[in-house]
Structures are given as structure tokens and as C-alpha cells.
């Protein structure tokens, strides 16, 4: 029986305030994660990112990717603007794969009742930060060309119809959808974190129960010998007249050694087997006498 000192603190409790909310969030998260994997997987490694960059340059909406090449050729490298950088594409793929893995893991943990709210707060806060970084990078500015500054990528502020090239209209729509999915995932993980914090905070009833239980533990403390009673089970077994050690001091290896040194051990009778007769012994008997 565990004593009061082994009880989990209130912030490590496994119960949720409303058992129906978390499964609903799981159901909402699954299609969003699949859409995230599909959209960002299609964009990797550079399906349409550079093409959209060039399309914006053709209309004077942002910098020109050719200027980056000229800068490298002149040994004056210019950093690639964040919305057109390969980093954001790789980042989106990684966080989507991580989201799917965590989703499967936390569903199993919730079904087996080992998914506490405090762990949910940590996980979903981290994921929310990851997707917030994705949003900030996708909507970052492009000021590498002073003549054509861009505060936000053109496909987020303009339509995907004319004057956009017909070949890139579907790519423009996919880029918009990717940004929308990232925003929805961020909002979803914010809802996860908020509900987890709400469930981790104890209710008045739980506080009262914990106070009463603490008072009971103080009134009836558990002694050290009660916690360690399994170590003394053999000592508390009553001996009966038929017990082999009844009325005698228990013999341990240490007791035998000390009794032997003090000469208190009884002498043992000689129980050696007699010599066996062999034909070479002649008429000698087993006890060494001649007949």
C-alpha cells in the first residue's frame, strides 16, 4: 500500500475534464495532417516555388531570382528571401511528418489512459511554435530588390487568375492552400494547448478531496516498519512444536562459524563409509583384520 508521499501531484493527473473533447480534436487533426503532408510533399523540393518567384518578378511584384545568380557570379552573394528559400519547404515537410507521428502516438496513449494533460500542453505548444515559424516564413517579406519591394508574397495578396500565367494558376492555388493549412494547424494546436491547460488545473472538488486525503494521511501516518513489512514476514511466523527449529536458536552460516571457533559445535559421528573389499586385499576383512 502506497503512502501519501507517493501520490502524483495535481499537475501530473491523467484525467481530463471532458473526455469527449480530445477525440473530437483528434478527428479534426487527422484530415488536416493528411492535407498538410500532401500539399507540402507536392511542393518538395522545388515544384513551383522558384516559378512563382519568377512570375512575381515578371510582373514587378518582387525581386528577380536571376539577380541572386548575378550576385553569386560577382562574389557578392545575396541571401535568398525567406518565402523563396529551400529552408521553408524542407521545414514544412519535416513538421508535417512529425505531426502525423505524434498524432498516432498520442491517440494510442489516450486510449491506454497514459496521456496526461501536462504532457499534452508541452507537445502541442511545441507544435504550435513550429507551425507559427512556418507561417512567418511563408508570409515573410522580400526586400532584396529595392526597386521591387514585397512585404508579403504576391500569391497571398493577389488572385491566381489573370494576369498570372495559366500554367502557374494551379501552383498559386496550392501555395495559398499550404499557407491556409499551416494557419489551421496552428489554431488547432492552440486549441489543444488551451484545453490541456484547462484540464490540468484542478477543480474545487479535486482540491477539497486532496485536502481531506492529506489530513487523513497526517492523522494516520504509515510507519517505516509497515512500509517494509515484507522484509519481516519470516520473523513473524509463529513456531509450533512440530517446527524443526522449535526451541532452538536459528542456525545461520555466521552462527555456525562462530560456534565452531568457540568450540560449541557438537562433534559429528564418523559416518565415513567402510573400505570396500578388493580381491587384492586377500583375506583381510572390511575392518582391516585377518581371519
XYZ file of N, CA and C in Angstrom:
873
model
N 0.845 -1.210 0.000
C 0.000 0.000 0.000
C 0.873 1.249 0.000
N 0.597 2.125 -0.965
C 1.408 3.321 -1.081
C 0.968 4.358 -0.081
N 1.921 5.034 0.503
C 1.608 6.101 1.434
C 1.368 7.381 0.677
N 0.944 8.442 1.420
C 0.591 9.702 0.792
C 1.747 10.337 0.051
N 2.990 10.061 0.486
C 4.130 10.713 -0.145
C 4.369 10.235 -1.561
N 3.736 9.105 -1.971
C 3.938 8.587 -3.312
C 2.857 9.045 -4.275
N 1.938 9.875 -3.872
C 0.863 10.305 -4.756
C 1.369 11.319 -5.764
N 0.796 11.238 -6.975
C 1.191 12.160 -8.029
C 0.699 13.556 -7.712
N 1.473 14.592 -8.071
C 0.986 15.962 -7.877
C -0.184 16.251 -8.803
N -0.897 17.342 -8.513
C -2.111 17.640 -9.258
C -1.826 17.875 -10.735
N -0.645 18.397 -11.072
C -0.373 18.695 -12.475
C 0.044 17.465 -13.265
N 0.174 16.306 -12.616
C 0.506 15.064 -13.315
C -0.685 14.128 -13.418
N -1.866 14.610 -13.104
C -3.030 13.731 -13.150
C -3.331 13.321 -14.582
N -3.944 12.146 -14.739
C -4.215 11.584 -16.050
C -5.627 11.873 -16.542
N -6.477 12.389 -15.697
C -7.875 12.595 -16.071
C -8.048 13.920 -16.814
N -9.035 13.931 -17.719
C -9.398 15.116 -18.474
C -10.778 15.575 -18.023
N -11.009 16.878 -18.091
C -12.284 17.417 -17.604
C -13.454 16.957 -18.459
N -13.251 16.894 -19.756
C -14.303 16.434 -20.665
C -13.689 15.402 -21.596
N -14.102 14.160 -21.441
C -13.487 13.072 -22.204
C -13.859 13.095 -23.679
N -14.838 13.902 -24.078
C -15.279 13.925 -25.479
C -14.534 14.954 -26.317
N -13.886 15.914 -25.688
C -13.251 16.993 -26.446
C -12.018 16.495 -27.185
N -11.173 15.751 -26.508
C -9.922 15.317 -27.124
C -10.146 14.402 -28.330
N -11.052 13.412 -28.288
C -11.311 12.634 -29.504
C -11.805 13.477 -30.667
N -12.593 14.505 -30.384
C -13.052 15.394 -31.463
C -11.866 16.120 -32.082
N -10.946 16.584 -31.243
C -9.755 17.247 -31.768
C -8.893 16.283 -32.582
N -8.816 15.024 -32.162
C -8.091 14.021 -32.946
C -8.711 13.855 -34.334
N -10.031 13.794 -34.368
C -10.724 13.608 -35.651
C -10.500 14.803 -36.569
N -10.480 15.999 -36.007
C -10.238 17.198 -36.817
C -8.785 17.251 -37.279
N -7.878 16.827 -36.433
C -6.458 16.923 -36.769
C -6.053 15.963 -37.874
N -6.653 14.797 -37.927
C -6.217 13.783 -38.896
C -6.331 14.267 -40.343
N -7.492 14.729 -40.827
C -7.536 15.195 -42.225
C -6.651 16.406 -42.490
N -6.505 17.277 -41.492
C -5.617 18.421 -41.683
C -4.164 17.980 -41.829
N -3.765 16.975 -41.065
C -2.393 16.476 -41.170
C -2.162 15.782 -42.510
N -3.169 15.039 -42.975
C -3.049 14.393 -44.287
C -2.945 15.446 -45.391
N -3.772 16.485 -45.316
C -3.693 17.564 -46.303
C -2.348 18.273 -46.239
N -1.845 18.447 -45.028
C -0.534 19.073 -44.855
C 0.557 18.240 -45.514
N 0.522 16.924 -45.297
C 1.511 16.044 -45.914
C 1.408 16.079 -47.437
N 0.185 16.087 -47.956
C 0.004 16.090 -49.403
C 0.501 17.394 -50.035
N 0.090 18.526 -49.478
C 0.449 19.811 -50.070
C 1.941 20.095 -49.979
N 2.513 19.919 -48.795
C 3.935 20.202 -48.644
C 4.799 19.133 -49.300
N 4.257 17.902 -49.394
C 5.000 16.871 -50.114
C 5.065 17.159 -51.607
N 3.981 17.695 -52.177
C 3.984 18.069 -53.596
C 4.957 19.217 -53.847
N 5.027 20.161 -52.916
C 5.908 21.329 -53.091
C 7.379 20.984 -52.976
N 7.702 19.853 -52.349
C 9.102 19.487 -52.158
C 9.645 18.760 -53.396
N 10.891 19.016 -53.843
C 11.826 20.008 -53.284
C 11.625 21.422 -53.842
N 11.263 21.529 -55.117
C 11.047 22.862 -55.707
C 10.101 22.709 -56.899
N 8.883 22.310 -56.577
C 7.922 22.069 -57.651
C 7.458 23.368 -58.296
N 7.165 24.363 -57.493
C 6.657 25.615 -58.052
C 7.190 26.854 -57.329
N 8.036 26.704 -56.318
C 8.479 27.856 -55.542
C 9.234 28.875 -56.403
N 10.240 28.404 -57.132
C 11.015 29.315 -57.974
C 10.187 29.862 -59.127
N 9.261 29.065 -59.632
C 8.397 29.522 -60.727
C 7.498 30.667 -60.269
N 6.963 30.561 -59.056
C 6.151 31.665 -58.527
C 7.013 32.900 -58.272
N 8.235 32.672 -57.836
C 9.155 33.792 -57.622
C 9.417 34.528 -58.936
N 9.661 33.738 -59.987
C 9.923 34.341 -61.295
C 8.678 35.015 -61.858
N 7.519 34.428 -61.610
C 6.274 35.040 -62.088
C 6.049 36.397 -61.433
N 6.333 36.505 -60.162
C 6.212 37.794 -59.495
C 7.205 38.808 -60.021
N 8.417 38.342 -60.356
C 9.421 39.252 -60.915
C 9.000 39.744 -62.295
N 8.358 38.876 -63.086
C 7.911 39.274 -64.415
C 6.883 40.406 -64.351
N 6.106 40.445 -63.278
C 5.088 41.487 -63.129
C 5.556 42.610 -62.216
N 6.783 42.558 -61.750
C 7.308 43.600 -60.894
C 6.779 43.569 -59.470
N 6.359 42.396 -59.005
C 5.786 42.282 -57.667
C 6.838 41.937 -56.609
N 7.963 41.424 -57.000
C 9.026 41.062 -56.066
C 10.351 41.039 -56.798
N 11.396 40.620 -56.106
C 12.736 40.575 -56.698
C 12.806 39.502 -57.783
N 13.913 39.548 -58.514
C 14.125 38.601 -59.610
C 15.138 37.550 -59.169
N 14.828 36.239 -59.319
C 15.794 35.200 -58.920
C 17.102 35.265 -59.700
N 17.078 35.889 -60.887
C 18.313 35.980 -61.668
C 19.320 36.889 -60.970
N 18.838 37.877 -60.237
C 19.744 38.775 -59.521
C 20.564 38.015 -58.480
N 20.000 36.971 -57.924
C 20.746 36.154 -56.964
C 21.913 35.472 -57.666
N 21.681 35.000 -58.888
C 22.747 34.349 -59.647
C 23.833 35.348 -60.021
N 23.421 36.553 -60.434
C 24.400 37.572 -60.768
C 25.239 37.950 -59.537
N 24.594 38.023 -58.386
C 25.324 38.372 -57.166
C 26.349 37.303 -56.820
N 25.996 36.042 -56.978
C 26.955 34.974 -56.728
C 28.085 35.000 -57.757
N 27.751 35.323 -58.994
C 28.783 35.376 -60.027
C 29.778 36.500 -59.765
N 29.321 37.569 -59.160
C 30.191 38.703 -58.841
C 30.792 38.605 -57.439
N 30.689 37.433 -56.824
C 31.242 37.186 -55.497
C 30.640 38.137 -54.448
N 29.395 38.493 -54.652
C 28.649 39.309 -53.686
C 27.310 38.618 -53.410
N 27.388 37.489 -52.720
C 26.158 36.699 -52.539
C 25.099 37.461 -51.748
N 23.876 37.290 -52.194
C 22.713 37.875 -51.518
C 21.884 36.725 -50.951
N 21.484 36.797 -49.693
C 20.645 35.713 -49.150
C 19.316 35.624 -49.876
N 18.887 34.406 -50.117
C 17.603 34.181 -50.781
C 16.484 34.613 -49.839
N 15.535 35.399 -50.308
C 14.428 35.821 -49.438
C 13.694 34.628 -48.845
N 13.202 34.808 -47.628
C 12.604 33.696 -46.866
C 11.476 32.982 -47.605
N 10.523 33.666 -48.248
C 9.433 32.925 -48.887
C 9.877 32.079 -50.070
N 11.054 32.354 -50.641
C 11.532 31.605 -51.800
C 12.707 30.704 -51.439
N 12.978 30.536 -50.159
C 14.132 29.754 -49.721
C 13.759 28.278 -49.621
N 14.768 27.420 -49.871
C 14.551 25.977 -49.755
C 14.276 25.560 -48.315
N 14.749 26.357 -47.361
C 14.577 26.007 -45.948
C 13.106 25.846 -45.582
N 12.259 26.751 -46.045
C 10.862 26.690 -45.646
C 10.170 25.456 -46.210
N 10.576 25.036 -47.406
C 9.995 23.824 -47.993
C 10.372 22.599 -47.174
N 11.648 22.490 -46.840
C 12.093 21.349 -46.022
C 11.463 21.392 -44.629
N 11.380 22.571 -44.059
C 10.797 22.728 -42.727
C 9.350 22.256 -42.704
N 8.575 22.620 -43.702
C 7.168 22.225 -43.749
C 7.007 20.712 -43.849
N 7.848 20.082 -44.648
C 7.765 18.619 -44.775
C 8.100 17.944 -43.454
N 9.126 18.423 -42.784
C 9.546 17.804 -41.520
C 8.462 17.928 -40.451
N 7.875 19.101 -40.302
C 6.884 19.272 -39.233
C 5.595 18.508 -39.552
N 5.290 18.315 -40.831
C 4.100 17.526 -41.170
C 4.296 16.049 -40.828
N 5.460 15.526 -41.154
C 5.757 14.127 -40.800
C 5.775 13.959 -39.282
N 6.372 14.913 -38.590
C 6.395 14.861 -37.131
C 4.985 14.942 -36.546
N 4.133 15.753 -37.137
C 2.758 15.875 -36.649
C 1.999 14.565 -36.783
N 2.179 13.886 -37.913
C 1.486 12.604 -38.106
C 1.978 11.559 -37.115
N 3.282 11.502 -36.887
C 3.822 10.543 -35.923
C 3.286 10.824 -34.520
N 3.285 12.076 -34.118
C 2.807 12.435 -32.780
C 1.313 12.168 -32.660
N 0.568 12.408 -33.730
C -0.875 12.141 -33.688
C -1.150 10.669 -33.410
N -0.483 9.783 -34.115
C -0.689 8.343 -33.894
C -0.266 7.942 -32.485
N 0.850 8.506 -32.009
C 1.344 8.151 -30.674
C 0.391 8.626 -29.586
N -0.098 9.842 -29.699
C -0.948 10.362 -28.622
C -2.340 9.732 -28.634
N -2.811 9.288 -29.796
C -4.085 8.556 -29.822
C -3.951 7.242 -29.051
N -2.853 6.530 -29.281
C -2.621 5.277 -28.552
C -2.476 5.550 -27.058
N -1.746 6.579 -26.694
C -1.560 6.912 -25.282
C -2.877 7.313 -24.628
N -3.725 8.027 -25.351
C -5.009 8.429 -24.779
C -5.923 7.224 -24.583
N -5.913 6.289 -25.526
C -6.752 5.093 -25.401
C -6.299 4.242 -24.215
N -4.988 4.182 -23.986
C -4.449 3.393 -22.868
C -4.378 4.185 -21.569
N -4.915 5.399 -21.553
C -5.013 6.234 -20.338
C -3.647 6.583 -19.746
N -2.696 6.901 -20.621
C -1.381 7.338 -20.145
C -0.981 8.646 -20.838
N -1.968 9.486 -21.123
C -1.716 10.761 -21.802
C -2.192 11.887 -20.902
N -1.337 12.359 -19.982
C -1.754 13.397 -19.034
C -1.865 14.754 -19.715
N -2.670 15.649 -19.177
C -2.801 16.997 -19.763
C -1.495 17.775 -19.791
N -0.652 17.591 -18.771
C 0.595 18.361 -18.737
C 1.497 17.972 -19.908
N 1.507 16.698 -20.289
C 2.286 16.272 -21.452
C 1.687 16.839 -22.732
N 0.367 16.897 -22.781
C -0.314 17.479 -23.944
C 0.038 18.954 -24.104
N 0.131 19.677 -23.000
C 0.494 21.102 -23.067
C 1.868 21.267 -23.702
N 2.818 20.456 -23.271
C 4.186 20.572 -23.789
C 4.238 20.242 -25.280
N 3.625 19.126 -25.655
C 3.688 18.670 -27.049
C 3.033 19.675 -27.985
N 1.822 20.096 -27.658
C 1.087 20.945 -28.588
C 1.596 22.381 -28.591
N 2.190 22.819 -27.511
C 2.821 24.142 -27.539
C 4.020 24.150 -28.475
N 4.814 23.084 -28.432
C 5.963 22.986 -29.334
C 5.509 22.920 -30.792
N 4.484 22.110 -31.069
C 3.977 22.020 -32.441
C 3.387 23.350 -32.908
N 2.721 24.043 -32.020
C 2.172 25.346 -32.377
C 3.284 26.318 -32.760
N 4.385 26.270 -32.037
C 5.522 27.132 -32.366
C 6.114 26.756 -33.722
N 6.200 25.457 -33.989
C 6.741 25.009 -35.277
C 5.909 25.543 -36.446
N 4.593 25.446 -36.327
C 3.741 25.919 -37.420
C 3.694 27.441 -37.471
N 3.876 28.088 -36.353
C 3.960 29.550 -36.371
C 5.204 30.002 -37.135
N 6.301 29.264 -36.983
C 7.503 29.563 -37.755
C 7.233 29.370 -39.245
N 6.502 28.307 -39.584
C 6.161 28.075 -40.989
C 5.343 29.224 -41.552
N 4.369 29.703 -40.793
C 3.538 30.823 -41.268
C 4.382 32.074 -41.467
N 5.249 32.352 -40.502
C 6.067 33.568 -40.597
C 7.016 33.520 -41.789
N 7.530 32.330 -42.108
C 8.446 32.207 -43.242
C 7.698 32.270 -44.574
N 6.519 31.661 -44.622
C 5.744 31.702 -45.866
C 5.246 33.113 -46.181
N 4.962 33.898 -45.148
C 4.448 35.255 -45.345
C 5.525 36.306 -45.134
N 6.788 35.919 -45.210
C 7.877 36.861 -44.968
C 8.004 37.847 -46.129
N 8.726 38.899 -45.873
C 8.901 39.955 -46.875
C 10.082 39.645 -47.788
N 10.116 40.353 -48.891
C 11.201 40.231 -49.870
C 11.659 41.645 -50.234
N 12.730 42.087 -49.569
C 13.273 43.418 -49.825
C 14.671 43.341 -50.435
N 14.978 42.228 -51.059
C 16.314 42.098 -51.661
C 16.494 43.020 -52.861
N 15.393 43.402 -53.508
C 15.450 44.336 -54.633
C 14.776 45.641 -54.207
N 15.538 46.715 -53.992
C 14.923 47.973 -53.541
C 13.918 48.540 -54.534
N 14.078 48.215 -55.815
C 13.164 48.738 -56.821
C 11.831 47.993 -56.839
N 11.845 46.778 -56.334
C 10.613 45.971 -56.323
C 10.427 45.327 -54.948
N 10.154 46.133 -53.945
C 9.962 45.560 -52.594
C 8.634 44.805 -52.503
N 8.641 43.814 -51.626
C 7.437 42.996 -51.432
C 7.302 42.693 -49.942
N 6.256 43.227 -49.336
C 6.037 42.978 -47.903
C 5.500 41.573 -47.654
N 4.725 41.062 -48.597
C 4.124 39.726 -48.493
C 4.196 39.086 -49.879
N 4.415 37.773 -49.969
C 4.412 37.137 -51.285
C 3.142 37.450 -52.072
N 3.301 37.637 -53.359
C 2.203 38.136 -54.174
C 1.011 37.182 -54.223
N 1.253 35.869 -54.110
C 0.143 34.923 -54.226
C -0.783 34.950 -52.999
N -0.352 35.603 -51.903
C -1.207 35.722 -50.726
C -2.072 36.982 -50.761
N -1.686 37.946 -51.564
C -2.434 39.212 -51.616
C -3.162 39.405 -52.946
N -2.803 38.653 -53.959
C -3.424 38.787 -55.272
C -4.129 37.485 -55.637
N -5.019 37.573 -56.581
C -5.708 36.387 -57.064
C -4.809 35.546 -57.944
N -5.243 34.318 -58.186
C -4.475 33.403 -59.024
C -4.939 33.434 -60.488
N -5.844 34.342 -60.810
C -6.273 34.459 -62.204
C -5.362 35.396 -62.975
N -5.890 35.940 -64.077
C -5.124 36.879 -64.899
C -4.732 38.091 -64.046
N -3.528 38.603 -64.221
C -2.539 38.340 -65.283
C -1.558 37.208 -65.001
N -1.828 36.355 -64.032
C -0.925 35.230 -63.729
C -0.968 34.252 -64.899
N 0.183 33.696 -65.220
C 0.273 32.731 -66.313
C -0.645 31.540 -66.039
N -1.396 31.088 -67.028
C -2.288 29.933 -66.817
C -1.553 28.688 -66.323
N -0.282 28.533 -66.689
C 0.463 27.354 -66.259
C 0.736 27.358 -64.756
N 0.711 28.537 -64.137
C 1.043 28.649 -62.719
C -0.171 28.923 -61.843
N -1.344 28.961 -62.433
C -2.529 29.252 -61.626
C -2.800 28.144 -60.616
N -2.631 26.886 -61.002
C -2.828 25.776 -60.051
C -1.740 25.791 -58.970
N -0.510 26.144 -59.352
C 0.562 26.236 -58.360
C 0.288 27.368 -57.377
N -0.259 28.469 -57.874
C -0.623 29.572 -56.992
C -1.681 29.139 -55.986
N -2.660 28.371 -56.447
C -3.707 27.897 -55.551
C -3.146 26.919 -54.517
N -2.207 26.077 -54.908
C -1.592 25.153 -53.954
C -0.782 25.907 -52.902
N -0.089 26.961 -53.314
C 0.670 27.750 -52.351
C -0.261 28.420 -51.348
N -1.382 28.920 -51.823
C -2.368 29.511 -50.908
C -2.942 28.470 -49.964
N -3.247 27.278 -50.505
C -3.795 26.206 -49.662
C -2.792 25.767 -48.607
N -1.517 25.717 -48.959
C -0.483 25.336 -47.990
C -0.422 26.341 -46.844
N -0.503 27.612 -47.180
C -0.494 28.638 -46.145
C -1.732 28.540 -45.260
N -2.883 28.250 -45.861
C -4.121 28.119 -45.086
C -4.067 26.920 -44.146
N -3.536 25.799 -44.626
C -3.427 24.607 -43.776
C -2.491 24.866 -42.604
N -1.392 25.571 -42.844
C -0.474 25.906 -41.746
C -1.163 26.770 -40.697
N -2.001 27.705 -41.145
C -2.740 28.544 -40.192
C -3.744 27.718 -39.394
N -4.432 26.779 -40.064
C -5.400 25.933 -39.366
C -4.712 25.017 -38.356
N -3.561 24.484 -38.712
C -2.828 23.627 -37.782
C -2.368 24.414 -36.563
N -1.944 25.649 -36.779
C -1.542 26.481 -35.641
C -2.724 26.750 -34.715
N -3.883 27.059 -35.292
C -5.076 27.298 -34.481
C -5.506 26.026 -33.750
N -5.383 24.886 -34.419
C -5.768 23.621 -33.794
C -4.880 23.306 -32.599
N -3.582 23.479 -32.741
C -2.674 23.188 -31.633
C -2.823 24.202 -30.505
N -3.243 25.410 -30.846
C -3.565 26.371 -29.796
C -4.785 25.907 -28.998
N -5.774 25.340 -29.698
C -6.943 24.794 -29.005
C -6.547 23.607 -28.136
N -5.672 22.740 -28.647
C -5.142 21.627 -27.852
C -4.504 22.143 -26.559
N -3.611 23.099 -26.693
C -2.881 23.611 -25.530
C -3.827 24.257 -24.524
N -4.795 25.021 -25.021
C -5.736 25.694 -24.114
C -6.567 24.679 -23.335
N -7.079 23.677 -24.024
C -7.886 22.665 -23.333
C -7.038 21.837 -22.374
N -5.782 21.586 -22.740
C -4.902 20.815 -21.853
C -4.596 21.597 -20.580
N -4.355 22.899 -20.715
C -4.122 23.716 -19.521
C -5.367 23.753 -18.649
N -6.517 23.869 -19.288
C -7.781 23.888 -18.540
C -7.996 22.572 -17.792
N -7.621 21.449 -18.405
C -7.793 20.149 -17.751
C -6.748 19.904 -16.684
N -5.569 20.511 -16.827
C -4.510 20.293 -15.835
C -4.775 21.031 -14.541
N -5.544 22.133 -14.606
C -5.847 22.894 -13.392
C -6.900 22.140 -12.590
N -6.659 21.840 -11.316
C -7.619 21.063 -10.525
C -8.892 21.847 -10.246
N -10.005 21.132 -10.180
C -11.278 21.745 -9.831
C -11.384 21.909 -8.312
N -12.444 22.586 -7.871
C -12.644 22.773 -6.439
C -12.859 21.434 -5.731
N -13.588 20.547 -6.402
C -13.825 19.224 -5.802
C -12.521 18.455 -5.645
N -11.648 18.533 -6.652
C -10.374 17.838 -6.559
C -9.481 18.445 -5.487
N -9.517 19.758 -5.343
C -8.737 20.397 -4.284
C -9.243 19.970 -2.914
N -10.576 19.921 -2.746
C -11.144 19.501 -1.457
C -10.776 18.064 -1.143
N -10.866 17.201 -2.143
C -10.513 15.793 -1.937
C -9.047 15.640 -1.559
N -8.174 16.399 -2.222
C -6.752 16.322 -1.891
C -6.481 16.821 -0.481
N -7.208 17.862 -0.048
C -7.020 18.389 1.311
C -7.464 17.380 2.350
N -8.623 16.752 2.125
C -9.125 15.746 3.067
C -8.187 14.555 3.131
N -7.692 14.124 1.980
C -6.788 12.980 1.961
C -5.489 13.309 2.683
N -5.009 14.535 2.512
C -3.791 14.937 3.212
C -3.971 14.948 4.717
N -5.140 15.400 5.198
C -5.409 15.384 6.633
C -5.488 13.965 7.167
N -6.061 13.051 6.388
C -6.127 11.656 6.824
C -4.736 11.044 6.906
N -3.873 11.408 5.962
C -2.513 10.863 5.999
C -1.749 11.377 7.217
N -2.013 12.632 7.620
C -1.331 13.192 8.793
C -1.837 12.520 10.069
N -3.151 12.252 10.142
C -3.721 11.628 11.338
C -3.285 10.185 11.490
N -3.123 9.467 10.410
C -2.714 8.055 10.479
C -1.495 7.842 9.599
N -0.330 8.286 10.068
C 0.877 8.127 9.252
C 1.275 6.662 9.151
N 1.865 6.323 8.090
C 2.346 4.962 7.856
C 3.759 4.841 8.385
N 3.989 3.865 9.230
C 5.303 3.707 9.836
C 6.271 3.053 8.855
N 7.515 3.195 9.227
C 8.557 2.609 8.378
C 8.449 1.097 8.333
N 8.084 0.480 9.501
C 8.006 -0.974 9.528
C 6.803 -1.482 8.760
N 5.739 -0.680 8.669
C 4.608 -1.095 7.858
C 4.955 -1.041 6.377
N 5.756 -0.026 5.966
C 6.165 0.049 4.572
C 7.125 -1.066 4.213
N 7.909 -1.535 5.209
C 8.906 -2.569 4.957
C 8.495 -3.916 5.536
N 7.182 -4.120 5.695
C 6.760 -5.327 6.415
C 7.124 -6.608 5.670
N 7.290 -6.515 4.370
C 7.647 -7.719 3.633
C 9.029 -8.230 4.013
N 9.866 -7.339 4.583
C 11.192 -7.775 4.990
C 11.168 -8.585 6.276
N 10.054 -8.522 7.018
C 9.990 -9.180 8.327
C 8.906 -10.257 8.385
N 8.439 -10.683 7.233
C 7.382 -11.689 7.222
C 7.858 -12.986 7.877
N 9.071 -13.421 7.575
C 9.567 -14.680 8.112
C 9.760 -14.618 9.627
N 10.090 -13.410 10.155
C 10.291 -13.295 11.593
C 8.986 -13.379 12.367
N 7.867 -13.050 11.721
C 6.597 -13.041 12.436
C 5.821 -14.350 12.291
N 6.419 -15.353 11.621
C 5.735 -16.645 11.507
C 5.836 -17.368 12.846
N 4.729 -17.726 13.482
C 4.800 -18.429 14.783
C 5.323 -19.844 14.621
N 6.159 -20.263 15.588
C 6.706 -21.612 15.557
C 5.805 -22.547 16.349
N 5.713 -23.748 15.915
C 4.905 -24.788 16.562
C 5.835 -25.880 17.055
N 5.348 -26.751 17.975
C 6.212 -27.845 18.463
C 6.731 -28.744 17.373
N 6.014 -28.789 16.226
C 6.475 -29.660 15.146
C 7.455 -28.964 14.209
N 7.674 -27.689 14.444
C 8.626 -26.981 13.588
C 10.022 -27.517 13.840
N 10.841 -27.704 12.812
C 12.199 -28.257 13.001
C 13.052 -27.392 13.916
N 12.843 -26.078 13.896
C 13.687 -25.186 14.693
C 13.022 -24.741 15.978
N 11.967 -25.461 16.422
C 11.265 -25.058 17.638
C 12.166 -25.216 18.849
N 12.307 -24.134 19.619
C 13.095 -24.176 20.846
C 14.594 -24.093 20.629
N 15.005 -23.901 19.383
C 16.433 -23.813 19.104
C 16.761 -22.489 18.443
N 17.983 -22.082 18.637
C 18.440 -20.838 18.004
C 18.601 -21.069 16.507
N 18.097 -20.183 15.683
C 18.261 -20.372 14.230
C 19.730 -20.438 13.871
N 20.065 -21.404 13.002
C 21.437 -21.612 12.585
C 21.652 -20.926 11.243
N 22.564 -19.980 11.255
C 22.948 -19.303 10.028
C 24.409 -19.592 9.756
N 24.903 -19.328 8.574
C 26.341 -19.566 8.318
C 27.250 -18.806 9.277
N 26.849 -17.605 9.659
C 27.673 -16.846 10.605
C 27.654 -17.511 11.985
N 26.459 -17.991 12.431
C 26.359 -18.651 13.738
C 27.190 -19.926 13.773
N 27.129 -20.687 12.691
C 27.912 -21.923 12.635
C 29.396 -21.610 12.719
N 29.845 -20.565 12.030
C 31.271 -20.227 12.036
C 31.741 -19.827 13.432
N 30.954 -18.956 14.124
C 31.354 -18.525 15.464
C 31.300 -19.677 16.458
N 30.296 -20.529 16.376
C 30.225 -21.680 17.294
C 31.388 -22.635 17.075
N 31.788 -22.782 15.840
C 32.922 -23.666 15.560
C 34.204 -23.112 16.165
N 34.401 -21.788 16.046
C 35.598 -21.167 16.627
C 35.605 -21.244 18.142
N 34.426 -21.160 18.769
C 34.359 -21.202 20.226
C 34.284 -22.624 20.774
N 34.249 -23.605 19.916
C 34.190 -24.988 20.363
C 32.847 -25.402 20.880
N 31.793 -24.743 20.460
C 30.458 -25.081 20.931
C 29.721 -26.034 20.007
N 30.283 -26.328 18.840
C 29.599 -27.208 17.908
C 29.719 -28.648 18.375
N 28.678 -29.407 18.391
C 28.758 -30.826 18.790
C 29.573 -31.606 17.779
N 30.293 -32.594 18.324
C 31.115 -33.426 17.439
C 30.225 -34.299 16.590
N 30.580 -34.443 15.342
C 29.783 -35.236 14.405
C 30.257 -36.676 14.434
N 29.334 -37.602 14.458
C 29.750 -39.010 14.401
C 30.414 -39.322 13.073
N 31.345 -40.311 13.117
C 32.056 -40.715 11.912
C 31.133 -41.520 11.042
N 30.717 -40.895 9.986
C 29.778 -41.560 9.064
C 30.468 -41.950 7.766
N 31.826 -42.070 7.819
C 32.525 -42.460 6.602
C 32.179 -43.895 6.242
N 32.074 -44.151 4.998
C 31.759 -45.496 4.532
C 32.951 -46.425 4.757
N 32.730 -47.668 5.107
C 33.853 -48.616 5.275
C 34.535 -48.880 3.951
N 35.800 -49.374 4.082
C 36.525 -49.712 2.867
C 35.861 -50.874 2.161
N 35.783 -50.712 0.887
C 35.195 -51.805 0.107
C 36.230 -52.929 -0.073
N 35.779 -54.164 -0.110
C 36.672 -55.314 -0.258
C 37.164 -55.399 -1.683
N 38.426 -55.658 -1.820
C 39.013 -55.859 -3.125
C 39.751 -57.172 -3.125
N 39.836 -57.796 -4.248
C 40.458 -59.119 -4.327
C 41.925 -59.094 -3.935
N 42.578 -57.925 -4.091
C 43.987 -57.818 -3.735
C 44.210 -57.758 -2.237
N 43.129 -57.585 -1.461
C 43.267 -57.496 -0.020
C 43.373 -58.863 0.633
N 43.239 -59.882 -0.140
C 43.357 -61.227 0.409
C 42.200 -61.541 1.330
N 42.592 -62.100 2.489
C 41.556 -62.471 3.446
C 41.283 -61.363 4.440
N 41.769 -60.154 4.136
C 41.539 -59.033 5.041
C 40.068 -58.631 5.021
N 39.575 -58.438 6.179
C 38.168 -58.077 6.264
C 38.010 -56.591 5.980
N 36.763 -56.187 5.982
C 36.462 -54.787 5.729
C 37.034 -53.886 6.813
N 37.219 -54.445 8.065
C 37.694 -53.618 9.150
C 39.205 -53.736 9.369
N 39.878 -54.323 8.422
C 41.362 -54.391 8.473
C 41.898 -55.525 9.345
N 41.107 -56.564 9.674
C 41.578 -57.679 10.464
C 41.634 -58.927 9.634
N 42.599 -59.759 9.939
C 42.749 -61.027 9.194
C 41.873 -62.093 9.865
N 41.361 -62.932 9.033
C 40.558 -64.045 9.547
C 41.415 -65.287 9.554
